[in-house]
Structures are given as structure tokens and as C-alpha cells.
Tab-separated table of C-alpha atoms and ligand atoms in Angstrom:
chain	number	residue	atom	x	y	z
A	1269	MET	CA	21.423	24.941	-40.966
A	1270	GLU	CA	18.353	27.542	-41.716
A	1271	VAL	CA	15.270	26.084	-43.160
A	1272	ILE	CA	12.976	28.632	-44.588
A	1273	ILE	CA	9.556	27.550	-46.507
A	1274	LEU	CA	7.976	29.816	-48.916
A	1275	ASP	CA	4.606	29.683	-50.822
A	1276	ASN	CA	6.316	28.143	-54.164
A	1277	LYS	CA	9.016	28.643	-56.463
A	1278	THR	CA	8.726	31.651	-57.818
A	1279	ASP	CA	8.927	33.792	-54.148
A	1280	ILE	CA	12.333	31.542	-53.088
A	1281	GLY	CA	14.299	32.139	-56.606
A	1282	LEU	CA	12.754	36.209	-55.963
A	1283	ALA	CA	14.171	35.375	-52.587
A	1284	ILE	CA	17.349	34.253	-53.071
A	1285	ALA	CA	18.470	36.191	-55.873
A	1286	LYS	CA	18.392	39.288	-53.728
A	1287	GLU	CA	20.702	37.555	-51.539
A	1288	ILE	CA	22.724	37.169	-54.107
A	1289	ILE	CA	22.433	41.039	-55.440
A	1290	LYS	CA	23.457	42.099	-52.516
A	1291	ASP	CA	26.383	39.877	-51.922
A	1292	ILE	CA	27.848	41.052	-55.601
A	1293	LYS	CA	26.810	44.661	-54.677
A	1294	ASN	CA	29.564	44.071	-51.379
A	1295	ASN	CA	31.522	41.738	-53.651
A	1296	PRO	CA	31.598	42.345	-57.365
A	1297	LYS	CA	34.316	39.420	-57.814
A	1298	LEU	CA	32.745	36.286	-56.247
A	1299	ASN	CA	32.471	33.608	-57.439
A	1300	LEU	CA	29.337	31.690	-58.164
A	1301	GLY	CA	28.170	28.544	-57.990
A	1302	LEU	CA	25.580	26.966	-60.069
A	1303	ALA	CA	23.343	23.723	-60.862
A	1304	THR	CA	21.360	23.092	-63.065
A	1305	GLY	CA	18.324	21.175	-63.369
A	1306	SER	CA	14.311	22.670	-62.893
A	1307	SER	CA	14.657	23.709	-59.267
A	1308	PRO	CA	17.091	26.955	-60.358
A	1309	LEU	CA	15.353	28.197	-62.826
A	1310	PRO	CA	12.906	31.253	-60.914
A	1311	LEU	CA	15.912	31.692	-59.646
A	1312	TYR	CA	17.530	32.469	-62.702
A	1313	LYS	CA	14.919	34.573	-63.808
A	1314	SER	CA	14.941	36.952	-60.888
A	1315	LEU	CA	18.827	37.503	-60.950
A	1316	ILE	CA	18.274	38.118	-64.957
A	1317	GLU	CA	15.090	40.778	-63.884
A	1318	LEU	CA	17.031	42.108	-60.517
A	1319	SER	CA	20.554	42.343	-62.182
A	1320	LYS	CA	18.770	44.992	-65.677
A	1321	LEU	CA	16.264	46.601	-62.783
A	1322	GLU	CA	19.441	47.472	-60.141
A	1323	ASN	CA	22.758	47.508	-62.917
A	1324	ILE	CA	24.452	44.902	-61.665
A	1325	SER	CA	27.016	43.936	-63.613
A	1326	PHE	CA	28.297	40.228	-63.586
A	1327	LYS	CA	31.700	41.261	-65.586
A	1328	ASP	CA	34.077	40.017	-62.450
A	1329	ILE	CA	31.993	37.322	-61.585
A	1330	THR	CA	33.184	33.283	-62.209
A	1331	THR	CA	31.331	30.718	-62.458
A	1332	PHE	CA	32.005	26.900	-61.670
A	1333	ASN	CA	29.293	24.541	-62.265
A	1334	LEU	CA	28.348	21.430	-59.875
A	1335	ASP	CA	28.656	18.940	-62.436
A	1336	GLU	CA	28.099	17.565	-66.649
A	1337	TYR	CA	26.884	14.828	-68.614
A	1338	CYS	CA	29.939	12.332	-69.695
A	1339	GLY	CA	29.240	11.830	-73.253
A	1340	LEU	CA	27.250	14.983	-74.279
A	1341	SER	CA	28.878	18.112	-77.003
A	1342	ASN	CA	28.864	21.392	-75.117
A	1343	ASP	CA	26.364	22.540	-77.643
A	1344	ASN	CA	24.087	19.207	-77.346
A	1345	LYS	CA	20.081	20.570	-75.637
A	1346	GLU	CA	20.630	18.343	-73.166
A	1347	SER	CA	24.075	19.142	-72.028
A	1348	TYR	CA	24.459	21.716	-68.668
A	1349	HIS	CA	26.889	23.680	-70.956
A	1350	TYR	CA	23.821	24.432	-73.355
A	1351	PHE	CA	21.300	24.898	-70.073
A	1352	MET	CA	22.988	27.676	-68.333
A	1353	ASN	CA	23.801	29.919	-71.245
A	1354	GLU	CA	19.530	29.632	-72.054
A	1355	ASN	CA	18.616	30.165	-69.051
A	1356	LEU	CA	21.565	32.782	-67.649
A	1357	PHE	CA	25.464	33.593	-68.850
A	1358	LYS	CA	23.233	34.611	-72.032
A	1359	TYR	CA	21.804	37.470	-70.677
A	1360	LEU	CA	24.085	38.636	-67.991
A	1361	ASP	CA	27.385	40.716	-68.266
A	1362	PHE	CA	29.447	37.727	-68.451
A	1363	SER	CA	33.144	38.345	-69.205
A	1364	ASN	CA	35.053	35.895	-71.929
A	1365	ASN	CA	36.321	32.914	-70.507
A	1366	SER	CA	34.711	33.193	-67.073
A	1367	HIS	CA	33.110	29.812	-66.941
A	1368	TYR	CA	34.210	26.768	-65.505
A	1369	PHE	CA	32.637	23.145	-65.831
A	1370	PRO	CA	33.914	20.077	-64.279
A	1371	SER	CA	35.312	17.801	-67.457
A	1372	ILE	CA	36.840	15.000	-68.465
A	1373	ASP	CA	39.444	17.502	-69.245
A	1374	ASN	CA	40.090	18.626	-65.679
A	1375	VAL	CA	38.507	16.537	-63.598
A	1376	ASN	CA	41.342	15.977	-61.728
A	1377	ASN	CA	42.556	19.700	-61.001
A	1378	TYR	CA	38.808	21.281	-60.420
A	1379	ASP	CA	39.397	21.379	-57.101
A	1380	GLU	CA	42.514	22.984	-57.329
A	1381	ILE	CA	40.861	25.284	-60.811
A	1382	ILE	CA	38.252	26.169	-57.846
A	1383	ASN	CA	40.722	26.904	-54.440
A	1384	ASN	CA	43.159	28.584	-57.162
A	1385	HIS	CA	40.053	31.552	-57.693
A	1386	GLY	CA	39.757	32.007	-53.699
A	1387	GLY	CA	36.670	29.118	-53.576
A	1388	ILE	CA	33.487	29.153	-54.129
A	1389	ASP	CA	31.410	32.164	-52.145
A	1390	ILE	CA	27.672	31.215	-52.788
A	1391	GLN	CA	27.220	27.734	-54.015
A	1392	ILE	CA	23.398	27.135	-55.508
A	1393	LEU	CA	21.899	23.513	-55.429
A	1394	GLY	CA	19.180	21.461	-56.178
A	1395	ILE	CA	18.188	17.528	-54.545
A	1396	GLY	CA	17.890	14.782	-56.439
A	1397	ALA	CA	14.332	12.612	-55.332
A	1398	ASN	CA	17.299	10.290	-54.419
A	1399	GLY	CA	18.597	12.809	-52.007
A	1400	HIS	CA	21.371	13.600	-54.369
A	1401	ILE	CA	24.112	16.970	-54.545
A	1402	ALA	CA	25.146	17.864	-57.757
A	1403	PHE	CA	25.694	14.088	-59.049
A	1404	ASN	CA	26.943	12.390	-55.862
A	1405	GLU	CA	24.992	9.112	-55.888
A	1406	PRO	CA	23.850	7.838	-52.639
A	1407	ASN	CA	27.149	6.240	-50.730
A	1408	THR	CA	29.289	9.094	-52.463
A	1409	PRO	CA	32.102	9.178	-49.632
A	1410	ILE	CA	32.155	12.339	-47.759
A	1411	ASP	CA	35.763	13.697	-48.951
A	1412	SER	CA	34.790	13.073	-52.226
A	1413	VAL	CA	36.811	15.877	-54.895
A	1414	THR	CA	35.631	16.468	-58.503
A	1415	HIS	CA	35.103	12.779	-60.083
A	1416	ILE	CA	33.395	10.867	-62.279
A	1417	THR	CA	30.401	8.851	-61.765
A	1418	ASN	CA	28.343	6.209	-62.717
A	1419	LEU	CA	24.269	7.797	-61.961
A	1420	ALA	CA	22.190	5.688	-60.544
A	1421	ASN	CA	19.185	4.132	-61.682
A	1422	LYS	CA	17.086	6.407	-60.447
A	1423	THR	CA	18.491	9.642	-61.397
A	1424	ILE	CA	18.913	7.724	-65.120
A	1425	LEU	CA	14.712	7.663	-65.043
A	1426	ASP	CA	14.288	11.050	-63.225
A	1427	ASN	CA	16.703	12.444	-66.047
A	1428	SER	CA	14.773	10.713	-68.801
A	1429	ARG	CA	12.346	13.826	-69.011
A	1430	PHE	CA	14.216	16.348	-70.748
A	1431	PHE	CA	15.235	13.086	-73.636
A	1432	SER	CA	13.061	12.165	-76.214
A	1433	ASN	CA	13.890	7.988	-74.835
A	1434	ILE	CA	15.573	7.013	-71.887
A	1435	ASP	CA	18.324	4.509	-74.168
A	1436	GLU	CA	19.520	8.679	-74.719
A	1437	VAL	CA	20.307	9.325	-70.859
A	1438	PRO	CA	23.862	9.450	-70.766
A	1439	THR	CA	24.755	6.894	-67.589
A	1440	LYS	CA	27.626	8.607	-66.003
A	1441	ALA	CA	28.574	12.247	-65.279
A	1442	ILE	CA	31.558	14.546	-63.742
A	1443	THR	CA	30.776	16.207	-60.452
A	1444	MET	CA	32.109	18.637	-57.989
A	1445	GLY	CA	32.699	16.251	-54.836
A	1446	LEU	CA	30.860	16.406	-51.288
A	1447	SER	CA	33.517	17.921	-50.200
A	1448	THR	CA	34.207	20.431	-52.544
A	1449	ILE	CA	30.842	21.280	-52.175
A	1450	LEU	CA	30.570	21.894	-48.525
A	1451	LYS	CA	33.953	24.324	-48.729
A	1452	ALA	CA	32.072	26.931	-49.815
A	1453	LYS	CA	31.307	29.559	-47.931
A	1454	LYS	CA	27.401	29.773	-48.286
A	1455	ILE	CA	24.927	27.781	-49.576
A	1456	TYR	CA	21.632	27.791	-50.394
A	1457	LEU	CA	19.408	24.344	-51.233
A	1458	ILE	CA	16.765	24.737	-53.043
A	1459	ALA	CA	13.451	21.612	-53.233
A	1460	THR	CA	10.457	22.172	-54.415
A	1461	GLY	CA	7.509	19.520	-55.234
A	1462	LYS	CA	6.472	16.019	-53.179
A	1463	ASN	CA	8.756	14.232	-55.447
A	1464	LYS	CA	11.366	16.277	-52.773
A	1465	ALA	CA	9.796	15.447	-49.527
A	1466	GLU	CA	11.345	12.017	-48.401
A	1467	ALA	CA	14.645	13.195	-48.935
A	1468	ILE	CA	14.058	16.585	-47.501
A	1469	SER	CA	12.787	14.665	-43.876
A	1470	ILE	CA	16.002	12.410	-43.739
A	1471	MET	CA	18.582	15.545	-44.146
A	1472	LEU	CA	16.862	17.796	-41.900
A	1473	LYS	CA	17.334	15.183	-39.482
A	1474	GLY	CA	20.434	16.800	-38.395
A	1475	LYS	CA	23.336	14.114	-38.855
A	1476	TYR	CA	25.146	12.590	-41.927
A	1477	ILE	CA	23.842	9.938	-43.726
A	1478	LYS	CA	25.460	8.737	-46.221
A	1479	GLU	CA	22.186	7.469	-48.505
A	1480	CYS	CA	21.465	10.439	-48.543
A	1481	PRO	CA	24.367	13.086	-49.598
A	1482	ALA	CA	21.991	16.220	-48.989
A	1483	SER	CA	23.307	15.647	-45.169
A	1484	ALA	CA	26.451	15.976	-45.535
A	1485	LEU	CA	24.882	19.572	-45.095
A	1486	ASN	CA	25.067	19.138	-41.790
A	1487	LEU	CA	28.169	18.829	-41.410
A	1488	LYS	CA	28.434	22.187	-42.583
A	1489	LYS	CA	27.656	24.575	-39.185
A	1490	ASP	CA	27.273	28.180	-40.463
A	1491	ASN	CA	25.540	29.436	-43.836
A	1492	VAL	CA	23.457	26.930	-45.051
A	1493	TYR	CA	20.099	28.139	-46.615
A	1494	ILE	CA	17.700	25.377	-47.453
A	1495	TYR	CA	14.368	26.781	-48.895
A	1496	LEU	CA	11.469	25.086	-50.075
A	1497	ASP	CA	7.750	24.827	-51.129
A	1498	LYS	CA	5.331	23.135	-48.870
A	1499	ASP	CA	5.460	20.101	-50.567
A	1500	ALA	CA	9.011	19.273	-50.311
A	1501	ALA	CA	8.194	20.550	-46.565
A	1502	SER	CA	5.356	18.425	-46.207
A	1503	LEU	CA	7.154	15.270	-44.846
A	1504	ILE	CA	9.397	17.108	-42.177
A	1505	SER	CA	8.856	15.451	-39.188
A	1506	LYS	CA	7.862	17.979	-36.132
B	2667	GLP	C1	20.301	16.199	-61.963
B	2667	GLP	C2	21.225	17.773	-61.018
B	2667	GLP	C3	21.111	18.043	-59.891
B	2667	GLP	C4	19.670	18.869	-59.793
B	2667	GLP	C5	18.668	17.542	-59.904
B	2667	GLP	C6	17.330	17.978	-59.217
B	2667	GLP	O1	19.866	15.141	-61.250
B	2667	GLP	N1	22.157	16.923	-61.654
B	2667	GLP	O2	22.437	19.554	-60.049
B	2667	GLP	O3	19.788	18.469	-58.031
B	2667	GLP	O4	18.717	17.318	-61.024
B	2667	GLP	O5	15.905	18.301	-60.798
B	2667	GLP	P1	15.223	19.644	-60.689
B	2667	GLP	O6	15.374	20.627	-59.779
B	2667	GLP	O7	14.751	19.770	-61.680
B	2667	GLP	O8	14.260	18.438	-60.046
């Protein structure tokens, strides 16, 4: 696991976008695992800008999103389908049918769909203040595959900022499991802000602690890159 501390989220987004573009130049057909939330937004902005600048095509790229709420239609403004379309997909030349999301319909074979495409080459991750990755909440089994989950109260509270009131936040979601995520060939996790500092300090203790799902990344030896700003890095023990 490599930890990279940069000044701010814009610098983080740009640094990871450059790495992704480099990989796409080597393999224009790669499979991208994508995350939602505020953390990857600067990355998506840089990816759009750099791709236009360098004439990079996404027509042979396939995307696999980490998670989606249960009970929201795809055109609901808080759905992750809507988020991805508004913040990334509509700006690039992706082909039709190149985007996959876990859903009620494919929950039992989402992992198989990913495997049949050759696996995820690059997985982007954020982290919840409670240490969740995707919607793998504390104590999710390490061998979990894509599944339906109940959201933790902390997650419902944190995500209520996007909804007009807390009762509108879905209480269930469909998420890649921890074992699904760990199979990705390369992982970039982005964390910024003081509210992520505690989860980051636990994750960076170097071992898997089931109460902090992000710490499962310690079980993957290579190609895990943790990008932090100074606030998110502020509790890392020396
Ligand atoms: C949601 C998503 C996660 C994301 C997390 C953090 O719960 N399911 O994938 O990492 O929020 O969001 P943010 O980056 O906005 O802090």
C-alpha cells in the first residue's frame, strides 16, 4: 500500500487522472471500476479535461460502478446512475451499453459479469467516515461478493446532506463486496477532509480490522494507492 499526501483534492484528482490516462494509452480497452460521492469529482473533472486535450477515446472502455441505492429510479437525481451520467459519462465518447451498475436484477451475477469481462483493471474508491468502502459497512464479511446491504445509521446521516430530509435517504443499497473490490488489479482510494482522518488512521495500521472495511485493502499486497490531503492524513500515527 502506498500513501501519497497532496495539498488538496484538485491535485489528487489531477494526479490520478494522469495515471489513468497513461494506463488507457497502454490498454484502450480497460475496465474501470468507478465510485460516486464528492471525493472522486475532481478526478472525473481532470479525466474529462485531459482526455479532450490528449484526444483519448473511451469507446472501448467498460465501466463498473461500485454501488447503487435500492428504491431510486435511474433518473432520480440522487441515484448513482444519474451522478455518473452528469459528472462523467455524458462528457466522454463511451459506447452504448458500456456501463454496468449492481442492481436487484444482477445482484447474484454482478461478480460474474465483471469476471467475464476480464476483471477490473483500475478501481476508484472513496471512504465513508465510518471506514466503509462502496457500501460495505463495518463488519461486512471479508469474502463478501456483490450483495444487498442495510446502510449504517452513520451512513444514512452522512448521505442525508444530498436529500431534502433524512427520511428520503434509502436504507438499503446494492454494493460490490469486499472480495469483489480486492480482485481489482489496481486500486486508488481518495480521502480528503478531517471527517475521514479517523477511518484513515485505522486503515493505515497495516492490518485488517473488520470494523473498518477499508482496512481490507491491507490484504492486497501491490497496486493499492491511497491519496490523501493533509486533513485526512492528520491522525496517521508516526
Ligand atoms: C457513499 C458511497 C461511497 C463513498 C462515500 C464517501 O456512501 N457509497 O462509495 O466512498 O459515500 O462519500 P464522499 O466522497 O462524498 O465523502
